PDB file of C-alpha atoms and ligand atoms in Angstrom:
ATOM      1  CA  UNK A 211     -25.232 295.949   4.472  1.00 94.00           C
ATOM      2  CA  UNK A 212     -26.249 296.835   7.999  1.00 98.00           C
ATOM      3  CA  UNK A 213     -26.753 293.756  10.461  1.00 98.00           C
ATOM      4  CA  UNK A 214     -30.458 294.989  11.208  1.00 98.00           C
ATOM      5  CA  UNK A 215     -33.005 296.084   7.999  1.00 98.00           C
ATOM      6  CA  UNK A 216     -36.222 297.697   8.831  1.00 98.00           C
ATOM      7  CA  UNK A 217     -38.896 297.610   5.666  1.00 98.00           C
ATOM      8  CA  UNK A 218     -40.214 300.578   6.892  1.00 98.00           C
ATOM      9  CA  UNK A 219     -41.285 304.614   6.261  1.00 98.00           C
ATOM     10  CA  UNK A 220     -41.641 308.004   8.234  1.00 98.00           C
ATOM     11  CA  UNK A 221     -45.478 308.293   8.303  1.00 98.00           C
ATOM     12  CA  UNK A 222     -45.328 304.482  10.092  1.00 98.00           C
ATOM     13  CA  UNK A 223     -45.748 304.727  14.063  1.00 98.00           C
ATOM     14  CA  UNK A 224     -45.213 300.970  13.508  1.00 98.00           C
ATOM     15  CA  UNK A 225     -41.943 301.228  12.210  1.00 98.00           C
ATOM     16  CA  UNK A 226     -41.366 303.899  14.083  1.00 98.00           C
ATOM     17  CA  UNK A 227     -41.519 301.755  17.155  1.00 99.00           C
ATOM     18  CA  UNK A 228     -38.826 299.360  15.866  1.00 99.00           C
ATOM     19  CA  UNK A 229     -36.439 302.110  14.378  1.00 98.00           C
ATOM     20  CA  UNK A 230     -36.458 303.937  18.117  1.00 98.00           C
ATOM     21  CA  UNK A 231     -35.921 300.711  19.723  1.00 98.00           C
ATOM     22  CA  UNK A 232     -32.854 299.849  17.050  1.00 98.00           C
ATOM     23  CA  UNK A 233     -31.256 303.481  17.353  1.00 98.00           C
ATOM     24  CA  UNK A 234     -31.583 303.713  21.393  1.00 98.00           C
ATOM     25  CA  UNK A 235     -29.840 300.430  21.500  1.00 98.00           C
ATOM     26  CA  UNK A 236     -27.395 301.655  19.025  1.00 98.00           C
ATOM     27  CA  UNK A 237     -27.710 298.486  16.539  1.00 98.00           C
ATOM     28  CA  UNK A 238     -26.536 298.748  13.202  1.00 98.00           C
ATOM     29  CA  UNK A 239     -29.662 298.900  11.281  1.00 98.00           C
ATOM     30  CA  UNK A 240     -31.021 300.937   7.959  1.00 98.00           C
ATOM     31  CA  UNK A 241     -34.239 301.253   6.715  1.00 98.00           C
ATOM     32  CA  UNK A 242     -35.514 299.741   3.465  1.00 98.00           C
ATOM     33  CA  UNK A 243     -37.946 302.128   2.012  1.00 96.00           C
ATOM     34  CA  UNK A 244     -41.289 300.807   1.252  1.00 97.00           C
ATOM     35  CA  UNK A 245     -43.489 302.710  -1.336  1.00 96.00           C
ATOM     36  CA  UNK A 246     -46.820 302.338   0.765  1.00 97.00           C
ATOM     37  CA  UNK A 247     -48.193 305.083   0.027  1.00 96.00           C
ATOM     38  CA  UNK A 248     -48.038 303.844  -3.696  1.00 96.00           C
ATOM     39  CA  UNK A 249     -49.413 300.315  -3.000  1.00 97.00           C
ATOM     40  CA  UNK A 250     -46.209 298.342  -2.602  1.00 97.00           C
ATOM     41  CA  UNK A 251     -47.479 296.515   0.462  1.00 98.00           C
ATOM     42  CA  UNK A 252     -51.019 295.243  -1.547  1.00 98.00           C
ATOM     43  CA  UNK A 253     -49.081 293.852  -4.639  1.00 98.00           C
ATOM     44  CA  UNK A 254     -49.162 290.324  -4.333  1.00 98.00           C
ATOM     45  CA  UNK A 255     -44.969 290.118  -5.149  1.00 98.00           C
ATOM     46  CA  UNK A 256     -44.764 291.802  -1.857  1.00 98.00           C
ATOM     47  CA  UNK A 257     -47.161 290.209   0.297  1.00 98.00           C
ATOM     48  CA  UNK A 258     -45.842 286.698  -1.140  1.00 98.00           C
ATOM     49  CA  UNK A 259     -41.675 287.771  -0.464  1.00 97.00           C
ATOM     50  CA  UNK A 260     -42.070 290.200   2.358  1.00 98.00           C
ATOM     51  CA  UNK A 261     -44.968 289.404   4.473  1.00 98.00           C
ATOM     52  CA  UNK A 262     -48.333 287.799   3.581  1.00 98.00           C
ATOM     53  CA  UNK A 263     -50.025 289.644   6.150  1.00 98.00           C
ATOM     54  CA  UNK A 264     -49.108 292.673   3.962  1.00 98.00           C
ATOM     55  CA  UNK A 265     -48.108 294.943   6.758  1.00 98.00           C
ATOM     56  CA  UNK A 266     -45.377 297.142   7.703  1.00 98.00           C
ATOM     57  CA  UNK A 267     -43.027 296.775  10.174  1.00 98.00           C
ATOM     58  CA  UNK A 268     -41.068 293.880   8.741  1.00 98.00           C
ATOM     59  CA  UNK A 269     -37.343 293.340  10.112  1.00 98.00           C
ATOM     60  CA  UNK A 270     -34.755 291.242   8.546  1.00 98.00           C
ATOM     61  CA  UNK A 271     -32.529 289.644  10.657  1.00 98.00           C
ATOM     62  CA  UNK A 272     -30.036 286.752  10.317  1.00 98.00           C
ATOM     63  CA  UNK A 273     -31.568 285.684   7.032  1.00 97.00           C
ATOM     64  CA  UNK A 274     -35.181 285.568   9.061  1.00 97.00           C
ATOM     65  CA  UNK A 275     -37.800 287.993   8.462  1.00 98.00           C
ATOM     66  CA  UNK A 276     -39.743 289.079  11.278  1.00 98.00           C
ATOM     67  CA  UNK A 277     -43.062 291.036  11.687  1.00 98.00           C
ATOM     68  CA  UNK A 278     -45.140 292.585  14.195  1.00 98.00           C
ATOM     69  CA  UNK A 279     -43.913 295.565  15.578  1.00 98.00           C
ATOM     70  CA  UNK A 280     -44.599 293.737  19.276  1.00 98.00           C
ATOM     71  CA  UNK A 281     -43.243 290.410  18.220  1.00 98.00           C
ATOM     72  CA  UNK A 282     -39.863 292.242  16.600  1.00 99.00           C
ATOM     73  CA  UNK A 283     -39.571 294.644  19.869  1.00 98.00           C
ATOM     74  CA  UNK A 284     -39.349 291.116  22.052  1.00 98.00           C
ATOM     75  CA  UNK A 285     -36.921 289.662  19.782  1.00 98.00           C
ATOM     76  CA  UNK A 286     -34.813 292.478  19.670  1.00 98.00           C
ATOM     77  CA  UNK A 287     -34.601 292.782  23.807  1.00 98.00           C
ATOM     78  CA  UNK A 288     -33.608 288.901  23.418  1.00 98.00           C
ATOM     79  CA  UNK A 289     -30.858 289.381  20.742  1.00 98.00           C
ATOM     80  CA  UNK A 290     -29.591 293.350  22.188  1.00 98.00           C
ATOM     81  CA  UNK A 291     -30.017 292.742  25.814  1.00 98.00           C
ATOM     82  CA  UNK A 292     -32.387 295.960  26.047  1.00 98.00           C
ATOM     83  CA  UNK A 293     -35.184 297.021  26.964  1.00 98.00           C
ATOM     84  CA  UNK A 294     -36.757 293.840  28.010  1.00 98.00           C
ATOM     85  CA  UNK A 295     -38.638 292.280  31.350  1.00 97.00           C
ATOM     86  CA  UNK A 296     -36.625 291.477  34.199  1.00 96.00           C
ATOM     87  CA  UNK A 297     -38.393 288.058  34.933  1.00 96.00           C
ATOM     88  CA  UNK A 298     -41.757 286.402  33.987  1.00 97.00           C
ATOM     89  CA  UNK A 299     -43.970 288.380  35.464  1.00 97.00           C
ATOM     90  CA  UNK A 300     -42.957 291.699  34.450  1.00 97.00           C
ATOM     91  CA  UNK A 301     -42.565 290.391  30.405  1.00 97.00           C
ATOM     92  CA  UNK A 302     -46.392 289.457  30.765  1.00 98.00           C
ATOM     93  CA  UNK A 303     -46.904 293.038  32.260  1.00 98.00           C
ATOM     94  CA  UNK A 304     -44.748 293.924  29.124  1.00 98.00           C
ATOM     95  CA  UNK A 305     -46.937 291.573  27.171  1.00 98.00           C
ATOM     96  CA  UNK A 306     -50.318 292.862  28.381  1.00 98.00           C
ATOM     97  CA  UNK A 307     -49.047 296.564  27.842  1.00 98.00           C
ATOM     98  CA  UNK A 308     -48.230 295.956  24.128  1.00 98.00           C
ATOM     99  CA  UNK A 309     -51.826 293.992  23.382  1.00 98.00           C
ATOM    100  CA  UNK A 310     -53.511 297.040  24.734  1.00 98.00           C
ATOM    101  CA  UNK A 311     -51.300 299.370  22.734  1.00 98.00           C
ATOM    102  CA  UNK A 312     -51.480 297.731  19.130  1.00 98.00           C
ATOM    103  CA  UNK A 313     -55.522 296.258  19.805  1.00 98.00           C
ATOM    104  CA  UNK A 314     -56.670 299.984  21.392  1.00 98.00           C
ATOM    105  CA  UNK A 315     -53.940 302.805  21.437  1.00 98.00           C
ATOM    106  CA  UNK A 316     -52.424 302.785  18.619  1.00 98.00           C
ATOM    107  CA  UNK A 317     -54.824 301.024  16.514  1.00 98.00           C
ATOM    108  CA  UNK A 318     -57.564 303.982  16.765  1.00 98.00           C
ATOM    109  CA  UNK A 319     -55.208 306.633  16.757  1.00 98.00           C
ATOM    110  CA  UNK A 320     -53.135 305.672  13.859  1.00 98.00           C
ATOM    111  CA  UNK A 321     -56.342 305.275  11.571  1.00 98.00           C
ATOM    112  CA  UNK A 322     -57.675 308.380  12.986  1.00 98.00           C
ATOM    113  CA  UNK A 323     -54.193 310.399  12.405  1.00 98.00           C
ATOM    114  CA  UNK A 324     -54.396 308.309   8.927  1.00 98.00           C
ATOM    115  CA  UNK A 325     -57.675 309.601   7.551  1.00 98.00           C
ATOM    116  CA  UNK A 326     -57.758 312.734   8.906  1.00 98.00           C
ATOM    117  CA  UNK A 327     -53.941 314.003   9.295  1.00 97.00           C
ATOM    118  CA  UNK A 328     -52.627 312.614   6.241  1.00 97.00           C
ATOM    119  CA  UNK A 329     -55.890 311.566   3.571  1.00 96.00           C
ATOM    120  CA  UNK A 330     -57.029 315.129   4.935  1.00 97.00           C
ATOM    121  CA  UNK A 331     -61.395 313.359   4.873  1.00 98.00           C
ATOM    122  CA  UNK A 332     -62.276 316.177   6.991  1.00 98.00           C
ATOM    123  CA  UNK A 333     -64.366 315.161   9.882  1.00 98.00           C
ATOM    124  CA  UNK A 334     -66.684 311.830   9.078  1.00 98.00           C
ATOM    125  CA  UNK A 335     -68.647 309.741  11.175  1.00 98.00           C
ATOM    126  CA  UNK A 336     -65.793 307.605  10.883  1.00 98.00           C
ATOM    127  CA  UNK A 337     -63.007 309.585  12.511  1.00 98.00           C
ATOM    128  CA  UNK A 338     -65.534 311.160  15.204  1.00 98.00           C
ATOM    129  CA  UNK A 339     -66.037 307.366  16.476  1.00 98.00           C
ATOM    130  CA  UNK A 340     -61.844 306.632  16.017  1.00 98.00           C
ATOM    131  CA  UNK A 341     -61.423 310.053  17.755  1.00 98.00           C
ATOM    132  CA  UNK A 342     -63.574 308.885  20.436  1.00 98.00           C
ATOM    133  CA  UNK A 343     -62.130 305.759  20.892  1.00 98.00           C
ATOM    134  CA  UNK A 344     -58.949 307.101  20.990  1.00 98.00           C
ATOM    135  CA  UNK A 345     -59.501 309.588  23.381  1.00 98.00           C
ATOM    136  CA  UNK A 346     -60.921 306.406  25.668  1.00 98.00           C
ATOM    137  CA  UNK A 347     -57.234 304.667  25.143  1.00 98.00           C
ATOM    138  CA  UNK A 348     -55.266 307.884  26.142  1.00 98.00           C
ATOM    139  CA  UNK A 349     -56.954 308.545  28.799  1.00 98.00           C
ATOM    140  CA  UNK A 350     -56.065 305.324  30.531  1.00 98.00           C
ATOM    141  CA  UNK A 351     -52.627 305.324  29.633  1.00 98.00           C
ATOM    142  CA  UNK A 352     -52.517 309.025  31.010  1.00 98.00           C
ATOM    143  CA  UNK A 353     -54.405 307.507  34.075  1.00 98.00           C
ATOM    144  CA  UNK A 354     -51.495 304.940  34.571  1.00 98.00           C
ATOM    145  CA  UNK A 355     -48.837 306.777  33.902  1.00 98.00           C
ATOM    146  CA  UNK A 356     -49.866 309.779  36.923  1.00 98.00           C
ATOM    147  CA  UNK A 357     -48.209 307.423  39.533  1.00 97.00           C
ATOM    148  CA  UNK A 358     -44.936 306.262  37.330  1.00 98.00           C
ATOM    149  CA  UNK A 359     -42.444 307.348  35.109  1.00 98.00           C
ATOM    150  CA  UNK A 360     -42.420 304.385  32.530  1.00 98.00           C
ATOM    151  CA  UNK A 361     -44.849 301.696  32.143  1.00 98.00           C
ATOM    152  CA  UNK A 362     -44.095 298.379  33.676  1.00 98.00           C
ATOM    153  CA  UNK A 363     -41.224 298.899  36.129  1.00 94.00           C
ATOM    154  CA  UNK A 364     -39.000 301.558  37.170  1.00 92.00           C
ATOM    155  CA  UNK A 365     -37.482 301.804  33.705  1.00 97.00           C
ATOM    156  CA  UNK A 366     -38.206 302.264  29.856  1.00 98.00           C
ATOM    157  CA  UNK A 367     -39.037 299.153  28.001  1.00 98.00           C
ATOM    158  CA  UNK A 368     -40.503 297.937  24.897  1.00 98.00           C
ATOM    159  CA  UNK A 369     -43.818 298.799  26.532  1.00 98.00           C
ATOM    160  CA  UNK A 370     -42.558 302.279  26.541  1.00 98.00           C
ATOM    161  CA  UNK A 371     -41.425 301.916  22.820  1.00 98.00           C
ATOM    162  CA  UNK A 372     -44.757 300.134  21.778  1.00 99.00           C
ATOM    163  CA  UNK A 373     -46.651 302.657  23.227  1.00 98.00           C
ATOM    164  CA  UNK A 374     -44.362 305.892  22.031  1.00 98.00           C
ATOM    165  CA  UNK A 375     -44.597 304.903  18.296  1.00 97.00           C
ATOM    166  CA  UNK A 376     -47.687 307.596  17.326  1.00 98.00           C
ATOM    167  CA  UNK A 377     -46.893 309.591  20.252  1.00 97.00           C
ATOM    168  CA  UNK A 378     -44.457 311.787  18.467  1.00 98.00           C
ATOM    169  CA  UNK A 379     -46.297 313.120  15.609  1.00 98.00           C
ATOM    170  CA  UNK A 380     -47.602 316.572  14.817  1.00 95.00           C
ATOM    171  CA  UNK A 381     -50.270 315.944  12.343  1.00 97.00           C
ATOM    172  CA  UNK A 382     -53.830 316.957  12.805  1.00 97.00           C
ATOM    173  CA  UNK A 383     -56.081 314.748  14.546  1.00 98.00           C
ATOM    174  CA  UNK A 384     -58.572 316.754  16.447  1.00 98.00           C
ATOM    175  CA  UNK A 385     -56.982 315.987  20.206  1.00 98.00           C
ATOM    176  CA  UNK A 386     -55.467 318.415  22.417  1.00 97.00           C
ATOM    177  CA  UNK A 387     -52.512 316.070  23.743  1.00 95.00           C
ATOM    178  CA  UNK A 388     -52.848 319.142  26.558  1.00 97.00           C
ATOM    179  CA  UNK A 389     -55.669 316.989  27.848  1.00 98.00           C
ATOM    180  CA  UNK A 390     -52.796 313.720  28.711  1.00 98.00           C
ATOM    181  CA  UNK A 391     -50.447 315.551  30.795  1.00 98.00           C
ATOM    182  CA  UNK A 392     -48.906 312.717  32.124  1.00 98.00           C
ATOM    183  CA  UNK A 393     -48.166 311.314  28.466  1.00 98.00           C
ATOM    184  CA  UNK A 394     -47.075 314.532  27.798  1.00 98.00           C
ATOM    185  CA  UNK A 395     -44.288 313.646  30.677  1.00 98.00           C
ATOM    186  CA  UNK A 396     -43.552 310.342  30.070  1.00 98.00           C
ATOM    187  CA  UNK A 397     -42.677 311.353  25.928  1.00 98.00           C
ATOM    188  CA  UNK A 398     -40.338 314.096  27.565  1.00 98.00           C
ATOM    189  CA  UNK A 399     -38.553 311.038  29.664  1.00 98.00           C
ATOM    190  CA  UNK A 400     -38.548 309.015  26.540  1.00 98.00           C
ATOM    191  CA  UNK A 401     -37.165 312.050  24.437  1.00 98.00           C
ATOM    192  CA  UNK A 402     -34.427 312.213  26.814  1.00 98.00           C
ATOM    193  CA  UNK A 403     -33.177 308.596  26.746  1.00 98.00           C
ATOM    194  CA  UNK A 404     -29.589 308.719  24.926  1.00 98.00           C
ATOM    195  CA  UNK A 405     -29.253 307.872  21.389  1.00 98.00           C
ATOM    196  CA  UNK A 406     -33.579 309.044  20.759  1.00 98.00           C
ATOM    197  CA  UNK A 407     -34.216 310.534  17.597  1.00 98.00           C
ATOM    198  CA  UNK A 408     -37.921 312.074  16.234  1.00 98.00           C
ATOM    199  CA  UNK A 409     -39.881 309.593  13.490  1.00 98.00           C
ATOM    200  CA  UNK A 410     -38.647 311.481  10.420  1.00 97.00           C
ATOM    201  CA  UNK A 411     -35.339 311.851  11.804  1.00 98.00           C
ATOM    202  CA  UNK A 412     -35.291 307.935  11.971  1.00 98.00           C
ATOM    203  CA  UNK A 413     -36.980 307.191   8.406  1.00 98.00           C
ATOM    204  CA  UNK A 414     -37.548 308.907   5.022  1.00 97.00           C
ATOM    205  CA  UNK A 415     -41.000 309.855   4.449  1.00 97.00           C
ATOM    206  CA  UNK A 416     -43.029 307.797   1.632  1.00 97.00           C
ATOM    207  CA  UNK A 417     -45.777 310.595   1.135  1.00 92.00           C
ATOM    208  CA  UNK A 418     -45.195 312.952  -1.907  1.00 79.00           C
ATOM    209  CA  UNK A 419     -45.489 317.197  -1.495  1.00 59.00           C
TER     210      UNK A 419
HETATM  211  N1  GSH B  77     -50.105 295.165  14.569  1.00 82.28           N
HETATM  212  C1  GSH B  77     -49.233 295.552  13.486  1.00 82.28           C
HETATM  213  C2  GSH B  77     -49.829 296.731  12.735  1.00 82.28           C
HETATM  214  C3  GSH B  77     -49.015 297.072  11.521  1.00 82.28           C
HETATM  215  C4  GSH B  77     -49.723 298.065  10.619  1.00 82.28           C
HETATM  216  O1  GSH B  77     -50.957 298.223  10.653  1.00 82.28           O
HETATM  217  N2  GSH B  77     -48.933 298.718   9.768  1.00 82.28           N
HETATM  218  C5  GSH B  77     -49.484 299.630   8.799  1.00 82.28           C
HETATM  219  C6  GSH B  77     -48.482 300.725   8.473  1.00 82.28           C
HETATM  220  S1  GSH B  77     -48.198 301.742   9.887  1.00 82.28           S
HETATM  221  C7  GSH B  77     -49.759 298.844   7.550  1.00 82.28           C
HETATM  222  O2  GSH B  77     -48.859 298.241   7.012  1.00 82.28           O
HETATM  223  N3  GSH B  77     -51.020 298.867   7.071  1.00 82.28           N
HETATM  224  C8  GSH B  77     -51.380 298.232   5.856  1.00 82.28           C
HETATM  225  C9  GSH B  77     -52.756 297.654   5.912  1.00 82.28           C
HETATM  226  O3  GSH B  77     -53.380 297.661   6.984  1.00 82.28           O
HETATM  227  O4  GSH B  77     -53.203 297.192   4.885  1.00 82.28           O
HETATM  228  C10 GSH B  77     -47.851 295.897  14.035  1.00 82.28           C
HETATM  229  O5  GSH B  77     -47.791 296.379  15.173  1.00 82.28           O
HETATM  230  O6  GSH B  77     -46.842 295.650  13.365  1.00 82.28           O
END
């Protein structure tokens, strides 16, 4: 068994985040497959011996299980040695980074790529307003990123990671990433960093067809 197990699946940016972090700091990790797509996480067996919260990431560790892809990316820099904050005020730069990402960029994207890349609704009310809030969150991560290469420091961290996990999928959601050329950048820095590997490289896919 590998020291590091990720309940996780392709389609999850979530998971995604943790599995990039795991493989660029060359742990040795494997994913346990979750049947989401099937319901797994909404049984009550699962929420009740996994995590009650009934979300995905979860990471076992040292007999602990661990959730929250921002919580697991801190305690990951603590127990690797990578990717973390090089003294208190850049973790709460790290900190504030990773709030904004899971509250406002990923959270609207991810439903947004959700509905409409994988359910396939078609356009709705709903994903116009996600779309639009999305747009909102890119284009202030795009803003920050015009004047730096990663996003607290000089350097990737788990900012970087938190902030990558959605970033690297191709299905439909109605924006032009050509609008976000400085994401577009900083995801070719990431891509570069040794040991990175694309979502469904990292994780089997849950969805069927
Ligand atoms: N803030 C959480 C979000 C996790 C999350 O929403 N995961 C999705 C899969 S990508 C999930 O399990 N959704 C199930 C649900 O919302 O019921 C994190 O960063 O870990």
């Amino acid at each position: 068994m590998a020291e590091f197990r990720l309940h996780g699946f392709g389609e999850s940016g979530n998971a995604y985040k943790v599995a990039l972090m795991l493989a660029l700091s060359k742990a040795d990790w494997e994913t346990v497959p979750v049947a989401f797509f099937k319901g797994a996480t909404r049984e009550e067996s699962w929420r009740r011996s996994v995590n009650e919260m009934g979300e995905i990431p979860v990471l076992e560790h040292r007999g602990e299980r661990i959730t929250q892809s921002g919580v697991i990316l801190q305690y990951l820099s603590e127990v690797l040695g990578t990717f973390g904050g090089r003294g208190e005020k850049e973790s709460r730069e790290i900190w504030r980074w990773i709030l904004f990402d899971n509250h406002k960029f990923t959270s609207y994207f991810a439903t947004l790529r959700f509905l409409y890349g994988l359910q396939k609704t078609g356009e709705t009310p709903v994903t116009e307003f996600l779309r639009g809030r999305a747009r909102n969150a890119f284009a202030i991560v795009d803003r920050h990123l015009e004047s730096r290469d990663f996003v607290v420091g000089n350097r990737p961290t788990i900012a970087d990671l938190s902030l990558a996990g959605y970033a690297f999928y191709d299905e439909a959601t109605g924006i032009d990433r050509a609008d976000y050329p400085a994401i577009e950048r900083w995801k070719a820095r990431i891509a570069a960093l040794p040991g990175w590997r694309a979502p469904y490289d990292l994780m089997p896919r849950a969805m069927e067809g």
